[in-house]
PDB file of C-alpha atoms and ligand atoms in Angstrom:
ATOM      1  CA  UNK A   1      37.479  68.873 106.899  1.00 71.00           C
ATOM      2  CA  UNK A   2      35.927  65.900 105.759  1.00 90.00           C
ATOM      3  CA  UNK A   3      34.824  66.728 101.746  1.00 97.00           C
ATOM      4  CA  UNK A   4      35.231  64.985  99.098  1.00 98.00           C
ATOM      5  CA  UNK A   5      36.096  66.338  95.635  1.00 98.00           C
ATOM      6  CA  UNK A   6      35.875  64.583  91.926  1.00 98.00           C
ATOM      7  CA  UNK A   7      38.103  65.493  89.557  1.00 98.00           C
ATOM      8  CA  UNK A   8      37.514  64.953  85.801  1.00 98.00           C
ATOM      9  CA  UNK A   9      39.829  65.060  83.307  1.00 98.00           C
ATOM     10  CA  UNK A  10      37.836  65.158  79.575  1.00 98.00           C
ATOM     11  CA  UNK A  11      39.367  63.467  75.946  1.00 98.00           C
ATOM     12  CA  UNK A  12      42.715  63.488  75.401  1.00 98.00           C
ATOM     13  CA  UNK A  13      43.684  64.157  78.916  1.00 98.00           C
ATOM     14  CA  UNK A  14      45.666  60.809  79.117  1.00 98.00           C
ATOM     15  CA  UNK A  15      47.915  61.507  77.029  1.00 97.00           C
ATOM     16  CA  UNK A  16      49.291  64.616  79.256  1.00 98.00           C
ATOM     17  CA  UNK A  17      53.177  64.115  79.052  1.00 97.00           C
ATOM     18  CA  UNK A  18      53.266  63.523  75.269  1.00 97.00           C
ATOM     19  CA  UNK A  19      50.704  65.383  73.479  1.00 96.00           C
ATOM     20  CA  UNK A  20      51.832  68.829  72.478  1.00 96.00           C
ATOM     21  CA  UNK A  21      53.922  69.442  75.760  1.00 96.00           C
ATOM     22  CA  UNK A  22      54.701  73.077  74.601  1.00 96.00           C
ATOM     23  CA  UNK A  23      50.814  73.681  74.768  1.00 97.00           C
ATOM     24  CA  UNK A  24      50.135  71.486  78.222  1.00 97.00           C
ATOM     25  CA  UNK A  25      53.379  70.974  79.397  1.00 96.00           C
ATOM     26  CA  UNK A  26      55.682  67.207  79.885  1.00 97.00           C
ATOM     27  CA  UNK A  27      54.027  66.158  83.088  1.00 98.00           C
ATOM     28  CA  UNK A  28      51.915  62.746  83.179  1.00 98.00           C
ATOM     29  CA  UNK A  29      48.194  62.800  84.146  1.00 98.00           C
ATOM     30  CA  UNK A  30      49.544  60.589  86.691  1.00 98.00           C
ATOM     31  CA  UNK A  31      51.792  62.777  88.421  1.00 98.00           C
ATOM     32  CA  UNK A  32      49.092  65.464  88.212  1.00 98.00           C
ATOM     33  CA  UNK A  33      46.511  63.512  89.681  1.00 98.00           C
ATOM     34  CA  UNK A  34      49.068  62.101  92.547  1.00 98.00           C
ATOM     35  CA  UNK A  35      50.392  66.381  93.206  1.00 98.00           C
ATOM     36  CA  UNK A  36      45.832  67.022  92.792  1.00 98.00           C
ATOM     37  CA  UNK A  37      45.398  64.284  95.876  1.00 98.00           C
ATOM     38  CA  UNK A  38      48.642  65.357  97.949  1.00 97.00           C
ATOM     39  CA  UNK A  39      47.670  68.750  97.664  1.00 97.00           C
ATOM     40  CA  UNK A  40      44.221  68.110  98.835  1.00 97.00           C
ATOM     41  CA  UNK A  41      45.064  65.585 101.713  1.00 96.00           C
ATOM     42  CA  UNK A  42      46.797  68.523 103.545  1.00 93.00           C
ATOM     43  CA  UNK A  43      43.852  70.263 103.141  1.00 93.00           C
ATOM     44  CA  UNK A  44      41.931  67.649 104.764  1.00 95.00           C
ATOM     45  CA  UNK A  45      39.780  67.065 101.595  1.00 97.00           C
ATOM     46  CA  UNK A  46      39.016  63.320  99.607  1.00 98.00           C
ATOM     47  CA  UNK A  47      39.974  62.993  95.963  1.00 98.00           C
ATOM     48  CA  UNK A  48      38.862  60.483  93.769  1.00 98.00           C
ATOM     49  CA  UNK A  49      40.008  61.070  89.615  1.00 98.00           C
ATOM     50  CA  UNK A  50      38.419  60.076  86.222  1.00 98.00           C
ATOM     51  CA  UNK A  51      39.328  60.466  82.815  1.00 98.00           C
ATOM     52  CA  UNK A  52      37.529  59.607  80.144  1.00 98.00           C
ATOM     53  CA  UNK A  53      37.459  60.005  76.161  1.00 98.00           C
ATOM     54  CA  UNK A  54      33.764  59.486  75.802  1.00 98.00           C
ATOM     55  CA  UNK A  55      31.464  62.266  76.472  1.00 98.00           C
ATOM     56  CA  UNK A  56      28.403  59.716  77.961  1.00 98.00           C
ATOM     57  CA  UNK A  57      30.504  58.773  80.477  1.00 98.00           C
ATOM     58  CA  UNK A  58      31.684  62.234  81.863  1.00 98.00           C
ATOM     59  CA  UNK A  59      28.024  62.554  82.140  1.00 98.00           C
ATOM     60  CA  UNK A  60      27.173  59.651  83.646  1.00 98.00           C
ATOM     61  CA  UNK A  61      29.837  60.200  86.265  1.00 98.00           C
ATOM     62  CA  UNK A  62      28.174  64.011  87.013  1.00 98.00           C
ATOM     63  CA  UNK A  63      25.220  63.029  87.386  1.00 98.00           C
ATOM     64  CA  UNK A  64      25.458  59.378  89.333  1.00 96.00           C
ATOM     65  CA  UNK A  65      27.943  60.080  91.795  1.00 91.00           C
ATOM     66  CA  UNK A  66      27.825  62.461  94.636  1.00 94.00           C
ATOM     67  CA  UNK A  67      30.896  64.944  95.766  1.00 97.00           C
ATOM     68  CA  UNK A  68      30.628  68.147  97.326  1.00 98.00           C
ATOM     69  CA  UNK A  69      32.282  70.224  94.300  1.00 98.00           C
ATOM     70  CA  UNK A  70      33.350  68.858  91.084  1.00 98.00           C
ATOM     71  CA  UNK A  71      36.489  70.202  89.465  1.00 98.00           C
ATOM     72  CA  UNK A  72      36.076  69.448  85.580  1.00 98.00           C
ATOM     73  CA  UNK A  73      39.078  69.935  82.882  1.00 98.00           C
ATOM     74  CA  UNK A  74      36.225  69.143  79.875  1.00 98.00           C
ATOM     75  CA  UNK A  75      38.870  69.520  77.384  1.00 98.00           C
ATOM     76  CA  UNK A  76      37.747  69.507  73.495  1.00 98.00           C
ATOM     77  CA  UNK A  77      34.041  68.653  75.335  1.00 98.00           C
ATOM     78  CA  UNK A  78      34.441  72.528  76.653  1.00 98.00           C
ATOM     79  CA  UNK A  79      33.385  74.105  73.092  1.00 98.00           C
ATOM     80  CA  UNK A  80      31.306  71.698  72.363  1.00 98.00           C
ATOM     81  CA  UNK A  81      29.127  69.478  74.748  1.00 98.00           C
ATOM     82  CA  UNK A  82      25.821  71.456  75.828  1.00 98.00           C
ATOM     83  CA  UNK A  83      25.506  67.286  77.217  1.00 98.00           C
ATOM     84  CA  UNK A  84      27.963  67.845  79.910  1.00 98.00           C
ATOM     85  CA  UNK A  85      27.031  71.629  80.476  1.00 98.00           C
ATOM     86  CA  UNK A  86      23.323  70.360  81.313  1.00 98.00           C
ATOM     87  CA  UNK A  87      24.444  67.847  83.466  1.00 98.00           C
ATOM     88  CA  UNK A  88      26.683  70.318  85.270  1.00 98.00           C
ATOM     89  CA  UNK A  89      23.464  72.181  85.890  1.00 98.00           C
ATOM     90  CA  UNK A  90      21.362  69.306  86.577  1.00 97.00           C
ATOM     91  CA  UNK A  91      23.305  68.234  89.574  1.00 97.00           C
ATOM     92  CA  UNK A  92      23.143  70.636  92.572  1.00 88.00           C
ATOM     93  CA  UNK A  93      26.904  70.475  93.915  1.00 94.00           C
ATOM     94  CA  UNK A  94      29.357  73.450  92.724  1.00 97.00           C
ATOM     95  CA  UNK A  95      31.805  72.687  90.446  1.00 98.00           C
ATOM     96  CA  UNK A  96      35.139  74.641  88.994  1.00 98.00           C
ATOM     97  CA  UNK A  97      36.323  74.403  85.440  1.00 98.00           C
ATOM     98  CA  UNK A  98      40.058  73.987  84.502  1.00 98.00           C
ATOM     99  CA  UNK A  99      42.397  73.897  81.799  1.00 98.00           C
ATOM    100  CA  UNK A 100      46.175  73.739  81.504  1.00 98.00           C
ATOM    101  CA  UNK A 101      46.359  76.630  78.403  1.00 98.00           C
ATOM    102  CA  UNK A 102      44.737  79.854  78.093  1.00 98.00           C
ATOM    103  CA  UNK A 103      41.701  79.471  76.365  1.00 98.00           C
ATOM    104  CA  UNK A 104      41.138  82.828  75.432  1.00 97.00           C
ATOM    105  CA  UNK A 105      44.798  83.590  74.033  1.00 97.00           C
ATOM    106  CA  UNK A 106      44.549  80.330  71.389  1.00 97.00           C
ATOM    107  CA  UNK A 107      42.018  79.589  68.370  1.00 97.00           C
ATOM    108  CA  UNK A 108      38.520  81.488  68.030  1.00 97.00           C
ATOM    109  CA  UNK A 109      36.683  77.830  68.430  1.00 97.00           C
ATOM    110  CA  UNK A 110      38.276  77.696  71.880  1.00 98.00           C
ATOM    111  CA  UNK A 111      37.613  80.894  73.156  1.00 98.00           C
ATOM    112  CA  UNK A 112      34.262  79.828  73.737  1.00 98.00           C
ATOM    113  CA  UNK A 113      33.140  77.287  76.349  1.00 98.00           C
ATOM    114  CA  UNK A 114      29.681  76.199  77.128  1.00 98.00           C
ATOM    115  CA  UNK A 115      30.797  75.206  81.018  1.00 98.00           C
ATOM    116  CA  UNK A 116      31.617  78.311  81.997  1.00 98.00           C
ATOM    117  CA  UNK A 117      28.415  80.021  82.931  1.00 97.00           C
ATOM    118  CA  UNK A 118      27.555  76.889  84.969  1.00 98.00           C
ATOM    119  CA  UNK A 119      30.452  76.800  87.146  1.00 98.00           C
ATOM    120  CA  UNK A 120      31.342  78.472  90.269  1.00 98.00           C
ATOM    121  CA  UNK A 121      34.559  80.039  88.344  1.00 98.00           C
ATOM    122  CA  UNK A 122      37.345  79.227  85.638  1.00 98.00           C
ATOM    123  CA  UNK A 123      40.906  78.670  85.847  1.00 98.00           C
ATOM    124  CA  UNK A 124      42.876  78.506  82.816  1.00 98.00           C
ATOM    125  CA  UNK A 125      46.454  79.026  81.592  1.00 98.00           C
ATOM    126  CA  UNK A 126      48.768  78.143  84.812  1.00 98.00           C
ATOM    127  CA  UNK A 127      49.498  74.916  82.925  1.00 98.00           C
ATOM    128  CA  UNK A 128      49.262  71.630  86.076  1.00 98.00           C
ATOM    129  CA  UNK A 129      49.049  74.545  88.338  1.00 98.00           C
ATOM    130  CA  UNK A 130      45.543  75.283  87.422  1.00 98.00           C
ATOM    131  CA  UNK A 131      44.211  72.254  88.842  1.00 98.00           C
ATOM    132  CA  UNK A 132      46.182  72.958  91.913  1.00 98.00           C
ATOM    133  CA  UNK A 133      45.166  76.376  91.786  1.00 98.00           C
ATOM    134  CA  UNK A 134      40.907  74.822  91.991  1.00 98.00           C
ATOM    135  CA  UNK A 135      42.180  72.709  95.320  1.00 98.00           C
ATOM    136  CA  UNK A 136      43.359  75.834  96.766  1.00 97.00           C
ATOM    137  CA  UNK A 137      39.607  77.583  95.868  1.00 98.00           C
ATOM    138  CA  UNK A 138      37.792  74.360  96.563  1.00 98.00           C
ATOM    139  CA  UNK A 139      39.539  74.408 100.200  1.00 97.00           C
ATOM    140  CA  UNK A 140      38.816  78.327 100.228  1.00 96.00           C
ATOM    141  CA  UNK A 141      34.954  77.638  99.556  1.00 96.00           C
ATOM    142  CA  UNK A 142      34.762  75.047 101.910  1.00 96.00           C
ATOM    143  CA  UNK A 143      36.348  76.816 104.716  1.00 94.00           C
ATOM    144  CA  UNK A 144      33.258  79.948 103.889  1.00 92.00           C
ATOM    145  CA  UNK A 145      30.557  76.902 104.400  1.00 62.00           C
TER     146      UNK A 145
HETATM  147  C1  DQA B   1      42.161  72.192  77.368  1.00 96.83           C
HETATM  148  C2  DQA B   1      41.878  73.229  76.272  1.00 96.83           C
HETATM  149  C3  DQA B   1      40.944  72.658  75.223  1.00 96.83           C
HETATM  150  O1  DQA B   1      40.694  73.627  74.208  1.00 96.83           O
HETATM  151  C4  DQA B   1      41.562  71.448  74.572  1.00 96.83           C
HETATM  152  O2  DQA B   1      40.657  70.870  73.647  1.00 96.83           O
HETATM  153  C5  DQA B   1      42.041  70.447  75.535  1.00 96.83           C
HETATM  154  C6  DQA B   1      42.673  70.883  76.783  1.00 96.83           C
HETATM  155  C7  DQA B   1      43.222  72.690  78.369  1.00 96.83           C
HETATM  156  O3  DQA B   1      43.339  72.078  79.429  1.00 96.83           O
HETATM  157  O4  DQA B   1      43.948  73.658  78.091  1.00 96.83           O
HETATM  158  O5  DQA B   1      42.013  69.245  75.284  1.00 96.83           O
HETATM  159  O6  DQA B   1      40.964  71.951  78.091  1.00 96.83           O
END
């Protein structure tokens, strides 16, 4: 298929494994990002990850790099960075928006996000699966091209 996907993984993120497990479950950004680039090899589709805690630097890797569809897991950044929201509307490539809870079942401050009227769609709540669950629609959107 040929496309290539970036995958972003917002503050926090690394600590995936450890950090409230019952809320994001006890597997490693690692292993997710390993499952993310198995999943998408079969699908004939080029991963390349990032995770970062600062906010300038999720938008610097928007907006300077070029992928045919972004998936983006903004964490805390989702309810509050209209930074990374512009710069997912600055750039002209598609992009999905993840996250391992449900967003809308938790705290009032997190049932908003700024992302999601940018973004092609929103998957949240299937825990890891969600990400897997954006290859599967990424691969789905490509195949419509
Ligand atoms: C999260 C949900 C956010 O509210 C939270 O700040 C995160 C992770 C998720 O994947 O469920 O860090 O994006």
């Amino acid at each position: 298929m040929n496309k290539t996907i970036l995958v972003l993984h917002g503050p926090n993120l690394h600590l995936l494994g450890q950090r409230e497990p019952d809320v994001y479950g006890n597997t490693s950004l690692e292993k997710i990002n390993k499952k993310i680039k198995a999943k998408a090899k079969s699908a004939g589709i080029t991963i390349d990850t990032y995770q970062s805690n600062q906010e300038g630097q999720i938008i610097d890797k928007i907006t300077k790099s070029d992928y045919d569809l972004i998936i983006i897991n903004p964490a805390a950044y989702t309810h509050t960075s209209i930074a990374i929201r512009d710069a997912l509307a600055a750039i002209k490539k598609p992009a999905i928006e993840v996250h391992l809870s449900n967003i809308y079942k938790r705290e009032d401050f997190r049932k908003k996000s700024l992302i999601s009227d940018v973004v092609l769609g929103t998957i949240s709540g299937f825990g890891e699966n969600s990400y897997y669950l954006a290859i599967d629609a990424a691969a789905a959107i490509f195949a419509g091209d």
